[in-house]
């Protein structure tokens, strides 16, 4: 397979799995307009970075956001920046190890959202301030820099899977889901299937059979399925249409140079992919479901990310969740909190081991 076509599809696959998807880099000059057309310079350097980063020289992180967006929702007045994220994956790119780590963050994860100053489902962060709000929420959760984002919508997912003539997937259960436009149903039987775009989207979004963790696992398995299909695709004739899909359905803050740097390094066969899911428990607060993250796993993942990015190991007391749990016993949704006041109260509190953080990094 042409190296750069493979690079396009691998990076495209990373976005696709964010359920919906499409973003990528291809080194031919003909792609530059499409990449530049979906580029949005609407974020600055992470406050957790001392210096600017460059994917051609540094380990970086990219937050992939799949937004709950469709033509019917736009007709009803919902703008893309007010959409909730239907899925969220933080990816780290480590140049030394040629490793890409994918961290699935369940959409209902109870997290502090700086844009509104309270804990809520992390899916709501995007609706409160677009990609920057989601990036800030993830930074607050793990105390790690989020350098870039790629936001994609459902139509891109459907169109790209269809452009690849479907993907093979072991469907874990019968699905009967509404279509993306809520017109009709998508039905697929359990077992090994060749899924078209609508079927793949229905399976990736399904939340009624298993848990958010189960859905996250399916999404990351789809990355592998898409990459396998891409590796069997030799035709460059599909490229123009794929590029148009990307340009029409994605927004990101990576420049064309950033993307080509990533593609040139991470397109080889010896790149290692690692997958991690944020563990937690199912909780109800005032009749509303939340996915309550286990602090030990938040701390574990925080240090995995820091290691991937070449940063020093963090201390548990730097994490807001640790301070809130230490002071109040649990994370409470929808109650305004003053982070500065939390820090002051925590720092004046006698040291004690109120939150266990023993875990193993993998």
Short mmCIF file of C-alpha atoms in Angstrom, two decimals:
data_model
loop_
_atom_site.label_atom_id
_atom_site.label_comp_id
_atom_site.label_asym_id
_atom_site.label_seq_id
_atom_site.Cartn_x
_atom_site.Cartn_y
_atom_site.Cartn_z
CA UNK A 1 0.00 0.00 0.00
CA UNK A 2 1.13 3.56 -0.69
CA UNK A 3 2.71 4.78 2.56
CA UNK A 4 0.94 8.12 2.64
CA UNK A 5 -2.44 6.68 1.74
CA UNK A 6 -2.02 4.28 4.65
CA UNK A 7 -1.04 7.20 6.89
CA UNK A 8 -4.22 9.01 5.89
CA UNK A 9 -6.39 6.05 6.71
CA UNK A 10 -4.69 5.25 10.02
CA UNK A 11 -5.02 8.81 11.28
CA UNK A 12 -8.50 8.95 9.81
CA UNK A 13 -9.33 5.80 11.73
CA UNK A 14 -8.29 7.41 15.01
CA UNK A 15 -10.93 10.04 14.42
CA UNK A 16 -13.51 7.68 13.04
CA UNK A 17 -13.55 5.76 16.26
CA UNK A 18 -14.46 8.83 18.16
CA UNK A 19 -17.76 7.93 16.69
CA UNK A 20 -18.15 9.81 14.26
CA UNK A 21 -15.03 10.79 12.51
CA UNK A 22 -12.75 12.21 9.99
CA UNK A 23 -9.53 14.03 10.14
CA UNK A 24 -6.19 13.13 8.71
CA UNK A 25 -3.15 14.10 6.77
CA UNK A 26 -1.99 13.07 3.36
CA UNK A 27 1.27 14.41 2.00
CA UNK A 28 0.11 15.16 -1.51
CA UNK A 29 -0.34 18.87 -2.07
CA UNK A 30 -3.91 18.33 -3.30
CA UNK A 31 -5.04 17.71 0.26
CA UNK A 32 -3.82 21.01 1.61
CA UNK A 33 -7.00 22.95 0.83
CA UNK A 34 -9.16 20.33 2.56
CA UNK A 35 -6.96 20.28 5.66
CA UNK A 36 -6.75 24.05 5.79
CA UNK A 37 -10.50 24.28 5.23
CA UNK A 38 -11.19 22.25 8.37
CA UNK A 39 -8.48 24.01 10.41
CA UNK A 40 -9.62 26.37 13.16
CA UNK A 41 -7.10 28.41 15.11
CA UNK A 42 -9.32 28.78 18.15
CA UNK A 43 -7.11 27.47 20.95
CA UNK A 44 -3.82 28.53 22.50
CA UNK A 45 -0.96 26.59 24.08
CA UNK A 46 -2.04 24.56 27.07
CA UNK A 47 -1.53 26.36 30.37
CA UNK A 48 0.13 23.13 31.57
CA UNK A 49 2.90 23.51 28.98
CA UNK A 50 5.90 25.74 29.62
CA UNK A 51 6.67 25.99 25.90
CA UNK A 52 4.89 25.46 22.61
CA UNK A 53 5.03 21.92 21.24
CA UNK A 54 5.61 20.70 17.69
CA UNK A 55 4.60 17.16 16.60
CA UNK A 56 7.75 16.98 14.47
CA UNK A 57 9.91 17.27 17.59
CA UNK A 58 7.76 16.60 20.68
CA UNK A 59 5.46 14.01 22.17
CA UNK A 60 1.93 15.43 21.90
CA UNK A 61 -1.64 14.72 22.90
CA UNK A 62 -4.74 15.05 20.72
CA UNK A 63 -8.31 15.01 22.01
CA UNK A 64 -10.68 13.42 19.50
CA UNK A 65 -14.26 14.63 19.89
CA UNK A 66 -17.22 12.98 18.20
CA UNK A 67 -20.09 15.42 18.44
CA UNK A 68 -23.76 14.58 18.62
CA UNK A 69 -24.46 16.61 15.51
CA UNK A 70 -26.67 16.07 12.47
CA UNK A 71 -28.53 17.98 9.79
CA UNK A 72 -31.81 17.55 11.63
CA UNK A 73 -30.33 19.00 14.83
CA UNK A 74 -28.96 22.00 12.94
CA UNK A 75 -32.40 22.63 11.44
CA UNK A 76 -33.72 22.73 14.98
CA UNK A 77 -31.24 25.48 15.85
CA UNK A 78 -28.37 23.52 17.45
CA UNK A 79 -24.97 24.80 16.30
CA UNK A 80 -21.96 22.49 16.20
CA UNK A 81 -20.32 24.32 19.12
CA UNK A 82 -23.41 23.69 21.25
CA UNK A 83 -23.49 19.97 20.55
CA UNK A 84 -22.60 17.41 23.20
CA UNK A 85 -19.80 14.97 22.56
CA UNK A 86 -21.09 11.53 21.71
CA UNK A 87 -17.64 10.09 22.45
CA UNK A 88 -14.22 11.28 23.56
CA UNK A 89 -10.78 9.73 23.16
CA UNK A 90 -7.52 11.27 24.31
CA UNK A 91 -4.58 10.05 22.23
CA UNK A 92 -0.92 10.42 23.14
CA UNK A 93 1.77 10.26 20.45
CA UNK A 94 5.20 9.24 21.80
CA UNK A 95 7.93 9.73 19.21
CA UNK A 96 10.68 7.79 21.02
CA UNK A 97 8.65 4.60 21.41
CA UNK A 98 6.62 5.14 18.20
CA UNK A 99 3.56 4.54 20.34
CA UNK A 100 0.00 5.82 20.16
CA UNK A 101 -2.09 5.40 23.30
CA UNK A 102 -5.87 5.73 23.07
CA UNK A 103 -7.69 6.60 26.29
CA UNK A 104 -11.46 6.22 26.15
CA UNK A 105 -13.35 8.63 28.43
CA UNK A 106 -17.00 7.59 28.86
CA UNK A 107 -19.37 10.39 27.90
CA UNK A 108 -21.20 10.35 31.24
CA UNK A 109 -18.00 10.61 33.31
CA UNK A 110 -18.54 12.92 36.29
CA UNK A 111 -15.91 15.63 35.80
CA UNK A 112 -15.27 19.22 36.78
CA UNK A 113 -16.10 21.52 33.87
CA UNK A 114 -14.22 24.82 34.20
CA UNK A 115 -16.58 26.63 31.82
CA UNK A 116 -19.45 26.30 34.32
CA UNK A 117 -17.49 25.78 37.59
CA UNK A 118 -19.22 22.58 38.64
CA UNK A 119 -19.07 18.81 38.21
CA UNK A 120 -21.22 17.39 35.42
CA UNK A 121 -21.14 14.77 32.70
CA UNK A 122 -18.06 15.43 30.59
CA UNK A 123 -20.21 15.17 27.45
CA UNK A 124 -21.72 18.55 28.44
CA UNK A 125 -18.37 20.37 28.38
CA UNK A 126 -18.42 20.88 24.61
CA UNK A 127 -21.91 22.38 24.73
CA UNK A 128 -20.63 24.94 27.26
CA UNK A 129 -17.79 26.29 25.14
CA UNK A 130 -16.86 24.12 22.19
CA UNK A 131 -13.59 22.18 21.84
CA UNK A 132 -11.65 24.44 24.22
CA UNK A 133 -14.12 23.69 27.01
CA UNK A 134 -13.71 19.94 26.42
CA UNK A 135 -9.93 20.29 26.39
CA UNK A 136 -10.01 22.21 29.68
CA UNK A 137 -12.25 19.57 31.28
CA UNK A 138 -9.88 16.75 30.30
CA UNK A 139 -6.86 18.75 31.50
CA UNK A 140 -8.61 19.31 34.83
CA UNK A 141 -9.53 15.63 35.14
CA UNK A 142 -6.02 14.24 34.58
CA UNK A 143 -3.77 17.27 35.24
CA UNK A 144 -2.08 16.80 31.85
CA UNK A 145 -1.74 19.10 28.84
CA UNK A 146 -4.11 18.60 25.92
CA UNK A 147 -2.23 20.02 22.95
CA UNK A 148 -4.63 19.58 20.04
CA UNK A 149 -8.16 18.53 19.22
CA UNK A 150 -9.99 17.04 16.26
CA UNK A 151 -13.77 17.35 16.22
CA UNK A 152 -15.82 15.29 13.83
CA UNK A 153 -19.48 14.52 13.26
CA UNK A 154 -21.70 11.54 12.63
CA UNK A 155 -22.10 12.04 8.89
CA UNK A 156 -18.34 11.77 8.39
CA UNK A 157 -18.32 8.41 10.15
CA UNK A 158 -21.08 7.05 7.93
CA UNK A 159 -19.62 8.42 4.70
CA UNK A 160 -16.07 7.19 5.29
CA UNK A 161 -17.08 3.67 6.30
CA UNK A 162 -19.22 3.54 3.16
CA UNK A 163 -16.36 4.91 1.04
CA UNK A 164 -14.20 2.02 2.32
CA UNK A 165 -17.01 -0.36 1.27
CA UNK A 166 -17.78 -1.23 4.86
CA UNK A 167 -15.82 -2.76 7.73
CA UNK A 168 -15.82 -6.31 9.08
CA UNK A 169 -16.76 -6.57 12.73
CA UNK A 170 -17.81 -9.20 15.26
CA UNK A 171 -21.11 -7.75 16.43
CA UNK A 172 -21.46 -8.73 20.12
CA UNK A 173 -25.27 -8.59 20.25
CA UNK A 174 -28.33 -7.96 18.10
CA UNK A 175 -28.82 -4.23 17.61
CA UNK A 176 -32.01 -2.33 16.91
CA UNK A 177 -31.22 1.36 16.97
CA UNK A 178 -32.75 4.52 15.47
CA UNK A 179 -31.05 5.96 12.41
CA UNK A 180 -28.84 9.05 12.82
CA UNK A 181 -31.76 11.22 11.69
CA UNK A 182 -34.27 9.33 13.86
CA UNK A 183 -36.09 8.15 10.73
CA UNK A 184 -36.50 4.38 10.87
CA UNK A 185 -34.39 1.72 12.56
CA UNK A 186 -31.02 0.06 12.00
CA UNK A 187 -31.07 -3.67 12.70
CA UNK A 188 -28.01 -5.96 12.72
CA UNK A 189 -27.73 -9.55 13.91
CA UNK A 190 -25.10 -10.76 16.36
CA UNK A 191 -22.03 -12.36 14.75
CA UNK A 192 -19.36 -11.56 12.17
CA UNK A 193 -20.78 -8.95 9.80
CA UNK A 194 -19.73 -6.57 7.05
CA UNK A 195 -21.13 -3.28 8.35
CA UNK A 196 -22.02 -0.28 6.24
CA UNK A 197 -21.69 3.24 7.61
CA UNK A 198 -25.15 3.48 9.19
CA UNK A 199 -24.81 0.05 10.80
CA UNK A 200 -21.31 0.82 12.15
CA UNK A 201 -22.53 4.10 13.62
CA UNK A 202 -25.52 2.43 15.28
CA UNK A 203 -23.26 -0.17 16.88
CA UNK A 204 -20.69 2.39 17.98
CA UNK A 205 -23.32 4.62 19.57
CA UNK A 206 -25.48 1.92 21.17
CA UNK A 207 -25.88 2.45 24.93
CA UNK A 208 -28.85 0.22 25.70
CA UNK A 209 -27.34 -3.27 25.82
CA UNK A 210 -24.16 -2.84 27.82
CA UNK A 211 -22.32 -0.05 29.66
CA UNK A 212 -20.30 3.02 28.73
CA UNK A 213 -17.21 0.86 29.22
CA UNK A 214 -18.60 -1.68 26.78
CA UNK A 215 -19.27 1.04 24.26
CA UNK A 216 -15.76 2.44 24.68
CA UNK A 217 -14.32 -1.02 24.08
CA UNK A 218 -16.37 -1.41 20.88
CA UNK A 219 -15.21 1.97 19.66
CA UNK A 220 -11.55 1.11 20.09
CA UNK A 221 -12.09 -2.30 18.46
CA UNK A 222 -13.46 -0.39 15.50
CA UNK A 223 -10.14 1.39 15.15
CA UNK A 224 -8.54 -1.99 14.56
CA UNK A 225 -11.27 -3.01 12.13
CA UNK A 226 -10.92 0.19 10.11
CA UNK A 227 -7.13 -0.07 10.01
CA UNK A 228 -7.36 -3.69 8.84
CA UNK A 229 -9.70 -2.64 6.06
CA UNK A 230 -7.44 0.27 5.16
CA UNK A 231 -4.44 -2.05 4.92
CA UNK A 232 -6.30 -4.10 2.32
CA UNK A 233 -7.23 -1.01 0.32
CA UNK A 234 -4.82 -0.32 -2.53
CA UNK A 235 -6.91 2.06 -4.58
CA UNK A 236 -6.00 5.74 -4.52
CA UNK A 237 -9.15 6.43 -6.51
CA UNK A 238 -11.05 6.77 -3.23
CA UNK A 239 -8.72 9.43 -1.92
CA UNK A 240 -10.39 12.51 -3.41
CA UNK A 241 -13.75 11.60 -1.92
CA UNK A 242 -12.22 10.80 1.48
CA UNK A 243 -10.49 14.18 1.50
CA UNK A 244 -13.75 15.95 0.66
CA UNK A 245 -15.48 14.12 3.51
CA UNK A 246 -12.76 15.25 5.89
CA UNK A 247 -12.96 18.86 4.78
CA UNK A 248 -16.73 19.01 5.05
CA UNK A 249 -17.17 17.32 8.42
CA UNK A 250 -14.18 18.06 10.65
CA UNK A 251 -12.68 20.87 12.67
CA UNK A 252 -9.23 20.73 14.28
CA UNK A 253 -6.41 22.99 15.41
CA UNK A 254 -3.62 21.04 13.70
CA UNK A 255 -1.89 22.79 10.82
CA UNK A 256 -1.13 21.00 7.56
CA UNK A 257 2.51 20.80 8.69
CA UNK A 258 1.49 19.31 12.05
CA UNK A 259 -0.56 16.63 10.33
CA UNK A 260 2.07 15.70 7.77
CA UNK A 261 4.64 15.42 10.58
CA UNK A 262 2.37 12.98 12.43
CA UNK A 263 1.64 11.04 9.25
CA UNK A 264 5.29 10.67 8.29
CA UNK A 265 6.26 9.24 11.71
CA UNK A 266 3.23 7.18 12.69
CA UNK A 267 2.38 5.52 9.37
CA UNK A 268 4.91 2.67 9.58
CA UNK A 269 4.04 -0.90 10.53
CA UNK A 270 6.12 -0.81 13.72
CA UNK A 271 3.93 1.76 15.48
CA UNK A 272 2.50 0.34 18.72
CA UNK A 273 -1.09 1.02 19.70
CA UNK A 274 -2.15 0.80 23.35
CA UNK A 275 -5.69 1.10 24.63
CA UNK A 276 -6.87 2.30 28.03
CA UNK A 277 -10.33 2.87 29.43
CA UNK A 278 -11.18 5.04 32.42
CA UNK A 279 -12.70 2.79 35.08
CA UNK A 280 -15.58 3.84 37.27
CA UNK A 281 -18.93 2.93 38.77
CA UNK A 282 -22.52 3.58 37.78
CA UNK A 283 -24.12 6.13 40.10
CA UNK A 284 -27.41 8.01 40.35
CA UNK A 285 -27.71 11.56 41.75
CA UNK A 286 -31.20 13.04 42.04
CA UNK A 287 -32.48 10.52 39.52
CA UNK A 288 -29.76 11.26 36.93
CA UNK A 289 -27.20 8.68 35.82
CA UNK A 290 -23.47 9.49 36.09
CA UNK A 291 -20.34 7.43 35.52
CA UNK A 292 -18.32 8.07 38.67
CA UNK A 293 -14.60 7.63 37.89
CA UNK A 294 -12.44 5.63 40.28
CA UNK A 295 -9.85 8.03 41.65
CA UNK A 296 -7.16 5.33 41.63
CA UNK A 297 -7.70 4.94 37.89
CA UNK A 298 -7.76 8.70 37.25
CA UNK A 299 -4.39 8.91 38.99
CA UNK A 300 -3.04 5.86 37.14
CA UNK A 301 -4.05 7.24 33.76
CA UNK A 302 -2.73 10.69 34.64
CA UNK A 303 0.73 9.23 35.13
CA UNK A 304 0.50 7.04 32.02
CA UNK A 305 -0.20 10.17 29.99
CA UNK A 306 2.57 12.12 31.71
CA UNK A 307 5.02 9.32 30.94
CA UNK A 308 3.90 9.23 27.28
CA UNK A 309 4.44 13.00 27.03
CA UNK A 310 7.84 12.91 28.72
CA UNK A 311 6.60 14.72 31.84
CA UNK A 312 7.54 14.02 35.46
CA UNK A 313 5.25 11.78 37.49
CA UNK A 314 2.47 13.79 39.11
CA UNK A 315 1.39 13.81 42.73
CA UNK A 316 -2.12 12.77 43.70
CA UNK A 317 -2.77 16.03 45.55
CA UNK A 318 -2.38 17.96 42.31
CA UNK A 319 -5.62 16.39 41.04
CA UNK A 320 -8.81 18.29 41.81
CA UNK A 321 -10.80 15.07 42.33
CA UNK A 322 -8.41 14.07 45.11
CA UNK A 323 -8.87 17.41 46.90
CA UNK A 324 -12.66 17.37 46.59
CA UNK A 325 -12.96 13.75 47.75
CA UNK A 326 -10.55 14.42 50.64
CA UNK A 327 -12.56 17.45 51.77
CA UNK A 328 -16.14 16.35 51.09
CA UNK A 329 -16.07 12.59 50.67
CA UNK A 330 -17.40 12.45 47.09
CA UNK A 331 -17.89 14.34 43.83
CA UNK A 332 -21.27 16.12 43.78
CA UNK A 333 -22.80 17.15 40.45
CA UNK A 334 -24.15 20.58 39.58
CA UNK A 335 -22.98 22.40 42.70
CA UNK A 336 -20.83 25.47 42.03
CA UNK A 337 -17.37 25.25 43.50
CA UNK A 338 -14.53 27.74 43.73
CA UNK A 339 -11.31 25.94 42.77
CA UNK A 340 -9.15 28.57 44.47
CA UNK A 341 -11.14 28.13 47.68
CA UNK A 342 -10.83 24.33 47.38
CA UNK A 343 -7.06 24.65 47.00
CA UNK A 344 -6.82 26.98 50.00
CA UNK A 345 -8.95 24.73 52.21
CA UNK A 346 -7.07 21.60 51.13
CA UNK A 347 -3.67 23.17 51.75
CA UNK A 348 -4.69 24.17 55.26
CA UNK A 349 -5.99 20.67 56.08
CA UNK A 350 -3.75 18.25 58.03
CA UNK A 351 -2.18 15.67 55.72
CA UNK A 352 -3.92 12.31 55.71
CA UNK A 353 -4.30 9.33 53.43
CA UNK A 354 -7.96 9.86 52.65
CA UNK A 355 -7.79 8.54 49.08
CA UNK A 356 -5.96 5.34 48.18
CA UNK A 357 -3.87 5.62 45.03
CA UNK A 358 -2.12 2.29 44.84
CA UNK A 359 -2.22 1.04 41.23
CA UNK A 360 -0.01 -0.43 38.58
CA UNK A 361 0.93 1.43 35.40
CA UNK A 362 0.59 -0.52 32.17
#
